[in-house]
XYZ file of N, CA and C in Angstrom:
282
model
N -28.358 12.642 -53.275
C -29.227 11.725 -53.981
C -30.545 12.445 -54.243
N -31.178 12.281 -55.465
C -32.238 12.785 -55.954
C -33.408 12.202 -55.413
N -34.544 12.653 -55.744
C -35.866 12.359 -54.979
C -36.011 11.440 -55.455
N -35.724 10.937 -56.968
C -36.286 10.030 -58.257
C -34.994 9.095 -57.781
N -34.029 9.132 -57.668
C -32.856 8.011 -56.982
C -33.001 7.035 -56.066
N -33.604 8.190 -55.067
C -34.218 7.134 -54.154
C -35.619 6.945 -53.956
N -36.422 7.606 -54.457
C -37.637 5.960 -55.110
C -37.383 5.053 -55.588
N -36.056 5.248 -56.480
C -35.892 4.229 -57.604
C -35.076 3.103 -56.945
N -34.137 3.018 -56.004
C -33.052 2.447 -54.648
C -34.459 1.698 -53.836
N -35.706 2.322 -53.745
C -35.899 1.964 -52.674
C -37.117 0.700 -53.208
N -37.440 1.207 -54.981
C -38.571 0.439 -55.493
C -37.543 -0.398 -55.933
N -36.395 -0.555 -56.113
C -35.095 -1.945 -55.950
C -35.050 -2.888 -54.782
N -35.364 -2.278 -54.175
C -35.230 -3.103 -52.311
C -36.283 -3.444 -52.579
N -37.909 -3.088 -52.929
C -39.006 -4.095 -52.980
C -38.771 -5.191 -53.715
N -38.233 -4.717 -54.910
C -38.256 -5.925 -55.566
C -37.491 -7.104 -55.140
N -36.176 -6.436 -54.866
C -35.308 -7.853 -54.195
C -35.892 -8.340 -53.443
N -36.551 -7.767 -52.117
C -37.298 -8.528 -51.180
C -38.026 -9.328 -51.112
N -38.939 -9.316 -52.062
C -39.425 -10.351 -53.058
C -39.371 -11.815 -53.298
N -37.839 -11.839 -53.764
C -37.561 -13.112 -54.414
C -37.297 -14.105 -53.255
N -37.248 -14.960 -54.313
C -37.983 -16.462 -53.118
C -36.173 -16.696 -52.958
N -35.212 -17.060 -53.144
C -33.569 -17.521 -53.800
C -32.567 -16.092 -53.232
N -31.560 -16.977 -52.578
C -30.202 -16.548 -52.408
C -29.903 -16.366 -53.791
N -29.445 -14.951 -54.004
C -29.029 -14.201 -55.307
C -27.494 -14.318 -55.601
N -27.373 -14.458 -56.654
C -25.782 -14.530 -57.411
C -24.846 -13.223 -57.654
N -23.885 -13.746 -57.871
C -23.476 -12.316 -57.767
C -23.803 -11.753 -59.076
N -24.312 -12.650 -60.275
C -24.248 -12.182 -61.914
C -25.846 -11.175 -61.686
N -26.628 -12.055 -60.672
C -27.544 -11.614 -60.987
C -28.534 -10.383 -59.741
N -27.143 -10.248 -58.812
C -27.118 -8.944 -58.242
C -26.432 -7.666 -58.127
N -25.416 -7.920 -59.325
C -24.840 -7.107 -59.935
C -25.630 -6.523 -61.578
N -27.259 -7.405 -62.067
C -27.785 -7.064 -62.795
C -28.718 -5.914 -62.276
N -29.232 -6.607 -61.270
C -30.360 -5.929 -60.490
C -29.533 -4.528 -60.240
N -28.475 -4.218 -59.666
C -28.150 -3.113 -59.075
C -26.966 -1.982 -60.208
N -27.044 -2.560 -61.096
C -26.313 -1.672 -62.590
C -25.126 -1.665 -62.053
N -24.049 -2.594 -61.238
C -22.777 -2.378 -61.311
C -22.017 -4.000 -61.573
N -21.064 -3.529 -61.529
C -20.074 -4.745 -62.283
C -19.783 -5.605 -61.349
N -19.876 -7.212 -61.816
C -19.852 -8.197 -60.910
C -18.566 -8.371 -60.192
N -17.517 -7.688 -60.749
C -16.004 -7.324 -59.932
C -16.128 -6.551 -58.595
N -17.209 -5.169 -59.486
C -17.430 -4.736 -57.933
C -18.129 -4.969 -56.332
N -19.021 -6.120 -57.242
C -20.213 -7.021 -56.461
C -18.800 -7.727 -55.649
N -18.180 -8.456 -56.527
C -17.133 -9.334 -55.459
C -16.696 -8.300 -54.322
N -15.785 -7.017 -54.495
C -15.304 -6.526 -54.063
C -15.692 -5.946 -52.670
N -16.899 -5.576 -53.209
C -17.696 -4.973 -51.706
C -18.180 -6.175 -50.983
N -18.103 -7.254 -51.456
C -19.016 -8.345 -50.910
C -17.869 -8.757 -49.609
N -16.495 -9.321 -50.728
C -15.042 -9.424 -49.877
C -14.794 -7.941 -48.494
N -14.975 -7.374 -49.055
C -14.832 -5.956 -48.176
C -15.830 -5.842 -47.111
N -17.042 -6.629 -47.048
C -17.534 -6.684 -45.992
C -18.951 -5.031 -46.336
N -18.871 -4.400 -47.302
C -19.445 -3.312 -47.855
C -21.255 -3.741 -48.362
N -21.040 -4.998 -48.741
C -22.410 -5.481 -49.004
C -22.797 -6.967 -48.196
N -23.481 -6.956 -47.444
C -23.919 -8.317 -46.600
C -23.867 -9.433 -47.715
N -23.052 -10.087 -47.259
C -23.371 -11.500 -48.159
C -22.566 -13.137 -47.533
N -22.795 -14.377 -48.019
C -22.186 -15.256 -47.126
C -21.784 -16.180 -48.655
N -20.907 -17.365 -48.220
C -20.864 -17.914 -49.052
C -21.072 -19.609 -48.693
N -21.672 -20.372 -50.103
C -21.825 -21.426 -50.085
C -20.740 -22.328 -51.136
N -20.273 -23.134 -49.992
C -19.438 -24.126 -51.143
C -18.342 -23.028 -51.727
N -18.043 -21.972 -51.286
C -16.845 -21.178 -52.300
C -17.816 -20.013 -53.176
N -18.893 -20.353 -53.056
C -19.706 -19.763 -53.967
C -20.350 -18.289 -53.185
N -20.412 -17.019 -53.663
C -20.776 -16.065 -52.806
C -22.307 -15.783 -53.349
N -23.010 -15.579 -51.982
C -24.536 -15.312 -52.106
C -25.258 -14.647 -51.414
N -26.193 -14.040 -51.639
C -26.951 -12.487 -51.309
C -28.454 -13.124 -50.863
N -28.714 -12.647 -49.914
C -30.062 -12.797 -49.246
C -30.447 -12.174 -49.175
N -32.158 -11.948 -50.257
C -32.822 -11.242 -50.592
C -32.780 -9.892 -49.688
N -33.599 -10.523 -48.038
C -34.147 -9.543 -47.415
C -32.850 -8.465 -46.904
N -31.691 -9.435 -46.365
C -30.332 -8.689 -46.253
C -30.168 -7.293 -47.137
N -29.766 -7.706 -48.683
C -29.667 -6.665 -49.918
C -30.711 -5.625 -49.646
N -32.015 -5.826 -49.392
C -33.043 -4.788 -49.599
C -32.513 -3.862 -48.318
N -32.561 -4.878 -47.181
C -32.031 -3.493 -45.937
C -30.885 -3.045 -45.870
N -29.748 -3.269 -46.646
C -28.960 -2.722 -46.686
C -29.084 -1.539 -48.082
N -29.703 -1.913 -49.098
C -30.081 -0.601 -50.206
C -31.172 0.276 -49.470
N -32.139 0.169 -48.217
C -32.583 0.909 -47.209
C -31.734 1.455 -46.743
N -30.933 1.208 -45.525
C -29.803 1.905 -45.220
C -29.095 2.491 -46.175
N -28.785 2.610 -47.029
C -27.754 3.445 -47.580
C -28.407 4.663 -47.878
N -29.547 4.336 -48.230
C -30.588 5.784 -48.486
C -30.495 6.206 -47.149
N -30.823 5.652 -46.217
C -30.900 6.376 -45.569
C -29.562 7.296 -44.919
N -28.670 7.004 -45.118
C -27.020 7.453 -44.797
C -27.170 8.744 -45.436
N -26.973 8.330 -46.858
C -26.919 9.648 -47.619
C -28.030 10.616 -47.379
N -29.619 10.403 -46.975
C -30.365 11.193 -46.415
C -29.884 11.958 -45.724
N -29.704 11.473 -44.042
C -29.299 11.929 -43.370
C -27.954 13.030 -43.180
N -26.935 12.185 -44.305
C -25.668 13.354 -44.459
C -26.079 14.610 -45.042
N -26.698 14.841 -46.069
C -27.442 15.415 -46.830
C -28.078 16.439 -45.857
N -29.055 16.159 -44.813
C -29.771 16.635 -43.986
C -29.036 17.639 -42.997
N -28.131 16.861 -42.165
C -26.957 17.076 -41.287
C -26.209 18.325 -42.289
N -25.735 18.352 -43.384
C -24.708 19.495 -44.067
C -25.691 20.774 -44.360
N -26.943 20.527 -44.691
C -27.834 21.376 -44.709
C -28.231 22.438 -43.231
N -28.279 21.661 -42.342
C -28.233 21.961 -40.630
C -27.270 22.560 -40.558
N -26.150 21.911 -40.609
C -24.887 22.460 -40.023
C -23.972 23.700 -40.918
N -23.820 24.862 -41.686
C -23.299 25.742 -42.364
C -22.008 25.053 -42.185
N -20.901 25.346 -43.209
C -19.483 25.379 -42.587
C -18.848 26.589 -43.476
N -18.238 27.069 -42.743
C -16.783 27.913 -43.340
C -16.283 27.703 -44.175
N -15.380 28.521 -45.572
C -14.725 28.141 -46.445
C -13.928 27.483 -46.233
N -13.364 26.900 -44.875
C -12.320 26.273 -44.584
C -12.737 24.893 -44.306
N -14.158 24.590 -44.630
C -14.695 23.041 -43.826
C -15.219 22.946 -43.087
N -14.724 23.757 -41.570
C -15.349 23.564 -40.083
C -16.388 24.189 -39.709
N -17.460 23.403 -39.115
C -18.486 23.359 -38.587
C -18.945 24.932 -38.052
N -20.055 25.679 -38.196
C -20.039 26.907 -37.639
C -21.040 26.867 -36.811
C-alpha cells in the first residue's frame, strides 16, 4: 500500500467516524468504491463488522473506521515484516 493509499483509507475512517447513522450497505459500499455484492459478502463472511436490523444489514460508523484502521495497519506491518525478514528464491525465511 502506497503512502497516498493510506492517507486516503485512513482520511475514509475520519470521515465515517463522523456520521451520526448506522450505514447501509448502498451507502458503504459508496463510501468505500466497492460493489454492494461485495459489501454483502464480506459482511456475511464475517470480513467487515456489521449487524443486522429487521433482516436489514448495517455498519456502525465507529466499527467501519477501526476496522479500515486495522487493515492499514495489517498491510503495514506485512509490508514491514517482508522487508525485515529476506527470503530465498524458494520463499523461506533466511
Amino acid at each position: 500500500m502506497s503512502q497516498s493509499e493510506e492517507l486516503f483509507d485512513l482520511a475514509v475512517a475520519c470521515h465515517i467516524e463522523q456520521m451520526d447513522h448506522a450505514l447501509t450497505v448502498k451507502e458503504l459500499a459508496t463510501l468505500l468504491s466497492i460493489s454492494p455484492p461485495t459489501i454483502y459478502s464480506r459482511a456475511r463472511s464475517g470480513l467487515i463488522p456489521s449487524y443486522r436490523i429487521w433482516g436489514s444489514v448495517r455498519f456502525d460508523p465507529r466499527a467501519i473506521a477501526d476496522w479500515i484502521r486495522s487493515q492499514s495497519i495489517s498491510v503495514q506491518g506485512a509490508v514491514s515484516e517482508s522487508l525485515r525478514r529476506p527470503e530465498d528464491v524458494t520463499g523461506n525465511r533466511m
